[in-house]
mmCIF file of C-alpha atoms in Angstrom:
data_model
loop_
_atom_site.group_PDB
_atom_site.id
_atom_site.type_symbol
_atom_site.label_atom_id
_atom_site.label_comp_id
_atom_site.label_asym_id
_atom_site.label_seq_id
_atom_site.Cartn_x
_atom_site.Cartn_y
_atom_site.Cartn_z
ATOM 1 C CA THR A 314 -4.187 -17.683 12.756
ATOM 2 C CA VAL A 315 -4.604 -19.329 16.231
ATOM 3 C CA SER A 316 -2.370 -16.788 18.000
ATOM 4 C CA ASP A 317 0.454 -19.514 18.769
ATOM 5 C CA ASN A 318 3.899 -18.237 19.547
ATOM 6 C CA THR A 319 5.677 -21.595 17.727
ATOM 7 C CA ALA A 320 5.994 -19.638 14.507
ATOM 8 C CA ALA A 321 7.357 -16.373 16.237
ATOM 9 C CA ALA A 322 9.998 -18.501 17.863
ATOM 10 C CA LEU A 323 11.092 -20.256 14.442
ATOM 11 C CA LEU A 324 11.205 -17.145 13.008
ATOM 12 C CA VAL A 325 13.602 -15.649 15.686
ATOM 13 C CA ARG A 326 15.520 -18.803 15.311
ATOM 14 C CA THR A 327 15.671 -18.522 11.757
ATOM 15 C CA LEU A 328 16.542 -14.728 11.461
ATOM 16 C CA GLY A 329 18.191 -13.794 14.823
ATOM 17 C CA PRO A 330 16.964 -11.383 17.166
ATOM 18 C CA ASP A 331 19.486 -8.589 15.925
ATOM 19 C CA ASN A 332 18.219 -8.788 12.554
ATOM 20 C CA ILE A 333 14.750 -8.444 13.549
ATOM 21 C CA ASN A 334 15.406 -5.413 16.124
ATOM 22 C CA ARG A 335 17.391 -3.824 13.214
ATOM 23 C CA PHE A 336 14.366 -4.234 10.691
ATOM 24 C CA MET A 337 12.088 -2.646 13.353
ATOM 25 C CA GLN A 338 14.380 0.171 13.986
ATOM 26 C CA GLN A 339 14.548 0.927 10.027
ATOM 27 C CA ASN A 340 10.749 0.699 9.581
ATOM 28 C CA SER A 341 10.260 3.489 12.419
ATOM 29 C CA LEU A 342 9.153 1.204 15.295
ATOM 30 C CA THR A 343 11.473 2.789 17.489
ATOM 31 C CA HIS A 344 9.881 1.760 20.845
ATOM 32 C CA SER A 345 10.026 -1.813 20.101
ATOM 33 C CA LEU A 346 12.354 -4.303 21.108
ATOM 34 C CA LEU A 347 12.932 -8.357 21.068
ATOM 35 C CA ASP A 348 15.129 -9.583 23.882
ATOM 36 C CA TRP A 349 15.915 -13.271 23.385
ATOM 37 C CA SER A 350 18.477 -13.424 26.241
ATOM 38 C CA GLY A 351 16.171 -15.015 28.796
ATOM 39 C CA SER A 352 16.687 -12.175 31.142
ATOM 40 C CA GLY A 353 14.433 -9.116 29.694
ATOM 41 C CA ASP A 354 11.034 -8.407 28.259
ATOM 42 C CA ASN A 355 9.653 -8.208 24.719
ATOM 43 C CA LEU A 356 8.256 -4.522 24.445
ATOM 44 C CA THR A 357 6.502 -2.442 22.301
ATOM 45 C CA THR A 358 3.747 0.270 22.382
ATOM 46 C CA PRO A 359 0.371 0.909 20.636
ATOM 47 C CA ILE A 360 2.304 3.638 18.315
ATOM 48 C CA ASP A 361 4.544 1.030 17.109
ATOM 49 C CA VAL A 362 2.077 -1.555 16.385
ATOM 50 C CA LEU A 363 -0.289 1.156 14.624
ATOM 51 C CA ARG A 364 2.871 2.265 12.493
ATOM 52 C CA GLU A 365 3.152 -1.652 11.581
ATOM 53 C CA MET A 366 -0.658 -2.149 10.509
ATOM 54 C CA GLU A 367 -0.350 0.599 8.667
ATOM 55 C CA LEU A 368 2.770 -0.233 6.615
ATOM 56 C CA LEU A 369 0.588 -3.671 6.248
ATOM 57 C CA ALA A 370 -2.382 -1.878 5.126
ATOM 58 C CA THR A 371 -0.625 0.440 2.609
ATOM 59 C CA SER A 372 1.728 -2.461 0.882
ATOM 60 C CA LYS A 373 4.862 -1.246 2.585
ATOM 61 C CA MET A 374 5.769 -4.061 4.951
ATOM 62 C CA VAL A 375 8.820 -5.528 3.417
ATOM 63 C CA ASN A 376 7.103 -5.268 -0.080
ATOM 64 C CA ALA A 377 3.860 -5.345 -1.609
ATOM 65 C CA ASN A 378 3.358 -9.176 -1.977
ATOM 66 C CA ALA A 379 4.814 -9.937 1.162
ATOM 67 C CA SER A 380 2.416 -7.749 2.909
ATOM 68 C CA LYS A 381 -0.735 -9.147 0.856
ATOM 69 C CA GLN A 382 0.491 -12.421 2.309
ATOM 70 C CA MET A 383 0.537 -11.263 5.702
ATOM 71 C CA VAL A 384 -2.700 -9.419 5.461
ATOM 72 C CA GLU A 385 -4.300 -12.943 3.956
ATOM 73 C CA ILE A 386 -3.198 -14.695 7.073
ATOM 74 C CA MET A 387 -4.558 -12.350 9.401
ATOM 75 C CA LEU A 388 -7.837 -12.174 7.773
ATOM 76 C CA ASP A 389 -7.812 -15.989 8.609
ATOM 77 C CA GLN A 390 -7.519 -15.087 12.553
ATOM 78 C CA THR A 391 -9.709 -17.653 14.803
ATOM 79 C CA VAL A 392 -9.192 -15.798 17.707
ATOM 80 C CA ASN A 393 -12.047 -13.075 17.570
ATOM 81 C CA ASN A 394 -13.517 -12.805 20.826
ATOM 82 C CA LEU A 395 -11.566 -9.350 21.902
ATOM 83 C CA SER A 396 -12.362 -6.069 19.630
ATOM 84 C CA ALA A 397 -14.063 -8.259 16.627
ATOM 85 C CA PRO A 398 -17.590 -8.445 18.290
ATOM 86 C CA GLY A 399 -17.855 -4.773 17.972
ATOM 87 C CA LEU A 400 -17.786 -5.017 14.304
ATOM 88 C CA PRO A 401 -21.215 -5.816 12.073
ATOM 89 C CA ALA A 402 -21.097 -9.318 11.011
ATOM 90 C CA SER A 403 -18.875 -10.507 8.043
ATOM 91 C CA THR A 404 -16.650 -7.423 8.131
ATOM 92 C CA PRO A 405 -13.218 -8.284 6.904
ATOM 93 C CA PHE A 406 -10.909 -7.710 9.952
ATOM 94 C CA ALA A 407 -7.114 -8.649 9.238
ATOM 95 C CA HIS A 408 -5.854 -8.836 12.932
ATOM 96 C CA LYS A 409 -3.722 -10.309 15.622
ATOM 97 C CA HIS A 410 -4.462 -11.026 18.883
ATOM 98 C CA GLY A 411 -2.049 -11.271 22.181
ATOM 99 C CA ALA A 412 -2.361 -12.535 25.462
ATOM 100 C CA LEU A 413 -0.319 -12.980 28.685
ATOM 101 C CA ASP A 414 -1.228 -12.539 32.353
ATOM 102 C CA GLY A 415 -2.755 -9.580 33.126
ATOM 103 C CA LEU A 416 -2.335 -8.417 29.474
ATOM 104 C CA LEU A 417 -4.874 -8.576 26.364
ATOM 105 C CA HIS A 418 -3.967 -6.905 22.796
ATOM 106 C CA ASP A 419 -5.587 -6.873 19.520
ATOM 107 C CA ALA A 420 -4.422 -5.065 16.436
ATOM 108 C CA GLY A 421 -5.182 -4.847 12.914
ATOM 109 C CA ILE A 422 -7.098 -3.339 9.643
ATOM 110 C CA VAL A 423 -10.550 -3.123 9.356
ATOM 111 C CA TYR A 424 -12.159 -3.177 5.746
ATOM 112 C CA GLY A 425 -15.396 -1.300 6.366
ATOM 113 C CA PRO A 426 -17.621 0.106 3.290
ATOM 114 C CA THR A 427 -15.681 3.649 3.480
ATOM 115 C CA GLY A 428 -12.244 1.980 2.950
ATOM 116 C CA PRO A 429 -9.848 0.395 5.378
ATOM 117 C CA PHE A 430 -8.751 1.870 8.820
ATOM 118 C CA VAL A 431 -5.861 0.592 10.951
ATOM 119 C CA PHE A 432 -7.169 -0.508 14.866
ATOM 120 C CA VAL A 433 -4.745 -1.119 17.894
ATOM 121 C CA ILE A 434 -5.973 -1.728 21.416
ATOM 122 C CA MET A 435 -3.742 -2.630 24.324
ATOM 123 C CA SER A 436 -4.366 -3.337 27.790
ATOM 124 C CA SER A 437 -1.971 -4.030 30.813
ATOM 125 C CA ASP A 438 -2.272 -4.811 34.686
ATOM 126 C CA LEU A 439 -5.900 -5.893 34.301
ATOM 127 C CA ASN A 440 -7.394 -7.255 37.637
ATOM 128 C CA SER A 441 -10.071 -9.152 35.403
ATOM 129 C CA TYR A 442 -10.063 -10.006 31.666
ATOM 130 C CA THR A 443 -13.895 -9.102 31.883
ATOM 131 C CA THR A 444 -12.683 -5.276 31.830
ATOM 132 C CA ALA A 445 -11.004 -6.055 28.367
ATOM 133 C CA TYR A 446 -13.853 -8.065 27.100
ATOM 134 C CA ASP A 447 -16.594 -5.424 27.915
ATOM 135 C CA ASN A 448 -14.462 -2.104 26.342
ATOM 136 C CA MET A 449 -12.505 -3.714 23.292
ATOM 137 C CA PRO A 450 -15.794 -4.224 21.328
ATOM 138 C CA LEU A 451 -17.248 -0.812 22.616
ATOM 139 C CA LEU A 452 -13.972 0.870 21.425
ATOM 140 C CA MET A 453 -14.274 -0.805 18.301
ATOM 141 C CA ARG A 454 -17.889 0.055 17.667
ATOM 142 C CA ARG A 455 -17.278 3.641 18.144
ATOM 143 C CA VAL A 456 -14.366 4.033 16.004
ATOM 144 C CA TYR A 457 -16.066 1.956 13.188
ATOM 145 C CA SER A 458 -19.008 4.373 13.601
ATOM 146 C CA TYR A 459 -16.884 7.341 13.367
ATOM 147 C CA PHE A 460 -15.656 6.228 10.002
ATOM 148 C CA ASN A 461 -18.741 4.469 8.295
ATOM 149 C CA ASP A 462 -21.966 5.762 9.757
ATOM 150 C CA ARG A 463 -22.157 8.823 7.262
ATOM 151 C CA THR A 464 -24.813 9.723 4.726
ATOM 152 C CA SER A 465 -21.742 11.103 2.203
ATOM 153 C CA SER A 466 -18.736 9.602 0.893
ATOM 154 C CA PRO A 467 -15.646 11.066 1.369
ATOM 155 C CA ALA A 468 -14.262 13.655 -1.088
ATOM 156 C CA LEU A 469 -11.528 15.980 -1.163
ATOM 157 C CA TYR A 470 -10.669 19.317 -2.996
ATOM 158 C CA PHE A 471 -7.120 19.848 -4.075
ATOM 159 C CA PRO A 472 -6.835 23.481 -4.763
ATOM 160 C CA GLN A 473 -3.564 23.040 -6.704
ATOM 161 C CA THR A 474 -5.280 21.683 -9.691
ATOM 162 C CA ARG A 475 -8.899 22.938 -8.711
ATOM 163 C CA GLN A 476 -10.174 19.306 -9.052
ATOM 164 C CA THR A 477 -12.146 16.977 -6.671
ATOM 165 C CA VAL A 478 -11.394 13.638 -5.997
ATOM 166 C CA GLY A 479 -14.115 11.235 -4.311
ATOM 167 C CA HIS A 480 -15.275 7.733 -3.281
ATOM 168 C CA ASP A 481 -13.128 4.714 -4.003
ATOM 169 C CA PHE A 482 -10.653 6.903 -6.137
ATOM 170 C CA LEU A 483 -9.852 9.029 -2.966
ATOM 171 C CA LYS A 484 -9.738 6.029 -0.839
ATOM 172 C CA PHE A 485 -7.030 4.024 -3.799
ATOM 173 C CA TRP A 486 -5.367 7.430 -4.007
ATOM 174 C CA HIS A 487 -4.788 7.624 0.169
ATOM 175 C CA SER A 488 -4.156 3.885 0.499
ATOM 176 C CA HIS A 489 -1.665 3.652 -2.528
ATOM 177 C CA GLY A 490 0.909 6.628 -2.144
ATOM 178 C CA GLY A 491 -1.096 10.052 -2.588
ATOM 179 C CA VAL A 492 0.475 12.772 -4.204
ATOM 180 C CA ASP A 493 3.874 11.094 -4.052
ATOM 181 C CA ALA A 494 2.737 8.250 -6.167
ATOM 182 C CA PHE A 495 0.046 9.693 -8.309
ATOM 183 C CA GLY A 496 0.342 13.641 -8.136
ATOM 184 C CA TYR A 497 -2.835 15.764 -8.336
ATOM 185 C CA PRO A 498 -6.031 15.247 -10.393
ATOM 186 C CA ILE A 499 -5.768 17.144 -13.260
ATOM 187 C CA ALA A 500 -9.473 16.429 -14.300
ATOM 188 C CA PRO A 501 -12.961 15.773 -13.230
ATOM 189 C CA GLU A 502 -14.207 11.938 -13.333
ATOM 190 C CA GLN A 503 -15.671 11.361 -16.822
ATOM 191 C CA MET A 504 -16.856 8.581 -18.915
ATOM 192 C CA ARG A 505 -13.748 7.058 -21.345
ATOM 193 C CA ASN A 506 -14.712 4.296 -23.729
ATOM 194 C CA GLY A 507 -17.639 3.647 -21.201
ATOM 195 C CA VAL A 508 -15.476 3.600 -18.178
ATOM 196 C CA LEU A 509 -15.728 5.707 -15.628
ATOM 197 C CA SER A 510 -12.195 7.373 -15.362
ATOM 198 C CA GLN A 511 -10.222 10.193 -13.561
ATOM 199 C CA GLN A 512 -7.000 11.566 -14.876
ATOM 200 C CA PHE A 513 -4.253 12.443 -12.668
ATOM 201 C CA GLU A 514 -0.956 13.729 -13.272
ATOM 202 C CA ARG A 515 0.825 10.406 -13.278
ATOM 203 C CA ALA A 516 -1.916 7.827 -13.514
ATOM 204 C CA ARG A 517 -5.565 7.367 -14.646
ATOM 205 C CA PHE A 518 -7.999 5.740 -12.209
ATOM 206 C CA GLU A 519 -10.701 3.861 -13.821
ATOM 207 C CA TRP A 520 -14.107 2.131 -12.046
ATOM 208 C CA HIS A 521 -14.507 -1.102 -13.027
ATOM 209 C CA PRO A 522 -17.982 -2.460 -11.214
ATOM 210 C CA GLU A 523 -17.225 -5.978 -12.482
ATOM 211 C CA ASN A 524 -14.230 -6.389 -10.189
ATOM 212 C CA ALA A 525 -15.922 -5.103 -7.029
ATOM 213 C CA GLY A 526 -16.530 -8.410 -5.357
ATOM 214 C CA ALA A 527 -12.825 -9.641 -5.795
ATOM 215 C CA GLY A 528 -10.436 -9.740 -3.077
ATOM 216 C CA GLY A 529 -8.236 -7.196 -1.744
ATOM 217 C CA THR A 530 -8.776 -3.833 -1.100
ATOM 218 C CA LEU A 531 -10.678 -1.506 -3.249
ATOM 219 C CA PRO A 532 -10.741 -4.139 -6.232
ATOM 220 C CA GLY A 533 -13.268 -2.044 -8.462
ATOM 221 C CA VAL A 534 -10.289 0.670 -8.877
ATOM 222 C CA VAL A 535 -8.075 -0.169 -12.010
ATOM 223 C CA LEU A 536 -5.296 1.908 -13.096
ATOM 224 C CA GLY A 537 -5.396 2.820 -16.735
ATOM 225 C CA LEU A 538 -2.703 1.773 -19.183
ATOM 226 C CA VAL A 539 -1.202 4.939 -19.542
ATOM 227 C CA GLY A 540 2.270 4.055 -19.696
ATOM 228 C CA GLN A 541 1.840 1.773 -22.856
ATOM 229 C CA GLU A 542 -0.753 4.301 -24.111
ATOM 230 C CA ARG A 543 1.998 6.939 -24.081
ATOM 231 C CA ALA A 544 4.651 5.032 -25.643
ATOM 232 C CA SER A 545 2.575 4.350 -28.542
ATOM 233 C CA HIS A 546 2.003 8.235 -28.946
ATOM 234 C CA LEU A 547 5.706 8.703 -28.745
ATOM 235 C CA GLY A 548 6.195 5.568 -31.328
ATOM 236 C CA LEU A 549 8.594 3.899 -28.774
ATOM 237 C CA THR A 550 9.105 -0.043 -29.560
ATOM 238 C CA TRP A 551 11.519 -2.374 -27.918
ATOM 239 C CA SER A 552 13.191 -5.395 -28.574
ATOM 240 C CA ASP A 553 12.652 -8.256 -26.380
ATOM 241 C CA GLY A 554 14.916 -8.624 -23.241
ATOM 242 C CA SER A 555 16.141 -11.691 -21.521
ATOM 243 C CA ALA A 556 16.533 -12.787 -17.780
ATOM 244 C CA SER A 557 19.623 -11.254 -16.340
ATOM 245 C CA GLY A 558 20.090 -13.265 -13.161
ATOM 246 C CA SER A 559 18.935 -10.438 -10.793
ATOM 247 C CA GLY A 560 15.678 -8.861 -10.363
ATOM 248 C CA GLN A 561 12.560 -10.530 -12.330
ATOM 249 C CA PHE A 562 12.153 -11.362 -16.127
ATOM 250 C CA PHE A 563 8.387 -11.181 -17.100
ATOM 251 C CA PRO A 564 7.815 -13.651 -19.830
ATOM 252 C CA GLN A 565 4.526 -11.894 -20.713
ATOM 253 C CA THR A 566 6.284 -8.954 -22.227
ATOM 254 C CA ARG A 567 9.720 -10.367 -22.464
ATOM 255 C CA GLN A 568 11.437 -7.555 -20.277
ATOM 256 C CA ASN A 569 13.602 -7.840 -17.039
ATOM 257 C CA VAL A 570 13.354 -5.277 -14.028
ATOM 258 C CA SER A 571 16.320 -5.373 -11.683
ATOM 259 C CA GLY A 572 18.111 -2.764 -9.221
ATOM 260 C CA LYS A 573 16.302 0.260 -7.596
ATOM 261 C CA PHE A 574 13.838 -0.145 -10.009
ATOM 262 C CA TYR A 575 12.904 -3.747 -9.231
ATOM 263 C CA ASN A 576 13.030 -2.513 -5.439
ATOM 264 C CA TYR A 577 10.551 0.187 -6.024
ATOM 265 C CA TRP A 578 8.281 -2.017 -8.251
ATOM 266 C CA LEU A 579 8.132 -4.562 -5.395
ATOM 267 C CA ASN A 580 7.421 -2.279 -2.553
ATOM 268 C CA TYR A 581 4.854 0.403 -3.894
ATOM 269 C CA GLY A 582 2.101 -1.764 -5.707
ATOM 270 C CA GLY A 583 3.814 -4.129 -8.135
ATOM 271 C CA GLU A 584 1.908 -5.146 -10.918
ATOM 272 C CA ARG A 585 -1.662 -3.683 -9.755
ATOM 273 C CA VAL A 586 0.148 -0.216 -9.494
ATOM 274 C CA PHE A 587 2.618 -0.223 -12.429
ATOM 275 C CA GLY A 588 1.799 -3.082 -14.404
ATOM 276 C CA LEU A 589 4.519 -5.480 -16.430
ATOM 277 C CA PRO A 590 7.731 -3.779 -17.608
ATOM 278 C CA ILE A 591 7.702 -3.052 -21.388
ATOM 279 C CA SER A 592 11.027 -1.782 -22.105
ATOM 280 C CA PRO A 593 14.421 -2.409 -20.658
ATOM 281 C CA ALA A 594 16.053 0.439 -18.380
ATOM 282 C CA ALA A 595 17.610 2.683 -20.729
ATOM 283 C CA GLU A 596 19.056 6.595 -20.839
ATOM 284 C CA MET A 597 16.001 8.747 -22.214
ATOM 285 C CA VAL A 598 15.325 12.287 -22.815
ATOM 286 C CA ASN A 599 12.360 13.086 -20.547
ATOM 287 C CA PRO A 600 9.321 14.224 -22.653
ATOM 288 C CA SER A 601 8.176 16.537 -19.552
ATOM 289 C CA ASP A 602 11.495 18.438 -18.808
ATOM 290 C CA GLY A 603 13.660 17.580 -21.564
ATOM 291 C CA LYS A 604 16.808 16.109 -19.254
ATOM 292 C CA THR A 605 18.269 12.795 -19.671
ATOM 293 C CA TYR A 606 17.337 10.202 -16.952
ATOM 294 C CA LEU A 607 17.610 6.122 -16.731
ATOM 295 C CA THR A 608 14.056 5.299 -17.648
ATOM 296 C CA GLN A 609 12.212 2.315 -17.705
ATOM 297 C CA TRP A 610 8.484 2.360 -19.110
ATOM 298 C CA PHE A 611 5.699 0.022 -17.655
ATOM 299 C CA GLN A 612 2.250 -0.717 -18.819
ATOM 300 C CA ARG A 613 0.837 1.828 -16.217
ATOM 301 C CA ALA A 614 3.688 3.781 -15.402
ATOM 302 C CA ARG A 615 7.116 5.443 -16.330
ATOM 303 C CA LEU A 616 9.878 5.158 -13.766
ATOM 304 C CA GLU A 617 12.886 7.347 -13.851
ATOM 305 C CA LEU A 618 15.984 7.628 -11.776
ATOM 306 C CA HIS A 619 17.000 11.023 -10.583
ATOM 307 C CA PRO A 620 20.244 11.001 -8.966
ATOM 308 C CA GLU A 621 19.890 14.504 -7.779
ATOM 309 C CA GLU A 622 17.628 13.356 -5.377
ATOM 310 C CA PRO A 623 18.001 11.996 -1.911
ATOM 311 C CA GLU A 624 19.204 8.152 -1.974
ATOM 312 C CA ALA A 625 15.989 7.002 -0.691
ATOM 313 C CA GLN A 626 13.585 9.261 -3.230
ATOM 314 C CA GLN A 627 15.628 8.739 -6.851
ATOM 315 C CA VAL A 628 13.173 6.567 -8.280
ATOM 316 C CA LEU A 629 10.600 8.910 -9.563
ATOM 317 C CA ARG A 630 6.999 8.295 -11.647
ATOM 318 C CA GLY A 631 6.725 10.337 -14.938
ATOM 319 C CA ALA A 632 3.922 12.562 -15.289
ATOM 320 C CA ILE A 633 2.421 10.302 -17.892
ATOM 321 C CA GLY A 634 -0.931 11.731 -17.363
ATOM 322 C CA THR A 635 -0.074 15.100 -17.769
ATOM 323 C CA GLU A 636 1.888 14.344 -20.934
ATOM 324 C CA LEU A 637 -1.301 12.492 -22.304
ATOM 325 C CA ALA A 638 -3.728 15.257 -21.704
ATOM 326 C CA ASN A 639 -1.631 17.587 -23.289
ATOM 327 C CA THR A 640 -1.258 15.477 -26.642
ATOM 328 C CA LYS A 641 -5.150 15.902 -26.885
#
């Protein structure tokens, strides 16, 4: 939070530069290099730092919980004299400042009223730091205005299903995985038991204004308990599980998550997106296509293992939203 290099030095000493360079390459930071030999430079580019900020903003840096902790640290940044003065007062800005002789950098996530955006500005060969101090806030002010000085809320029409998604539902859809995570909208916004809701192929978005002031991004958007509801429609019940020694056991629902399902749960939103497990992982006939897959049910989703897909894409979310819509 004070942009001190001690923490970085301790991290490199603990993990080793080779592991850090390997992690950067695996996460598409292909123009960055940590040289701890003493004879070279540590290098990066604005596009790589932009990618890093995007991974943090979408909860994909290591996993959702780690991303959240890193963003919380960055929100406490005490060096706020570079690009931050270009923001309206009290705008949350999770960022990291950097400085060396002739260099000034700033990068982070701005949580504006129309949704978060990532911001990176880097400078080199400065004859005077005044150039950076004058222009960084100006650039920030222009970018912020581009996203926020508009009279209408964002909305997007989906010709695939002839539905429109807008406001915070659209922001949540974009920032938590888009079509791969939730599918397309299959109904317009409507009141459901007194709650504004919208149905998607794999989820149901709900607007809870009582949460709007809570921490995190778009706290007013809550995913409905579609997994729990669909399991109930099918008459599915499961016995209590037990801790297996791998993954994580959830005493609240007495079920364990491990393996690829656990990694997917961690990396793509955790409890907020999927809820807690309500079943063990087991072979099951898929209600949508009639085929059998290794399946695990969660309060807000159903995860399925599709071995016919490429290794990195084998865990898919079931079309629970569509199934629920078709049961009415």
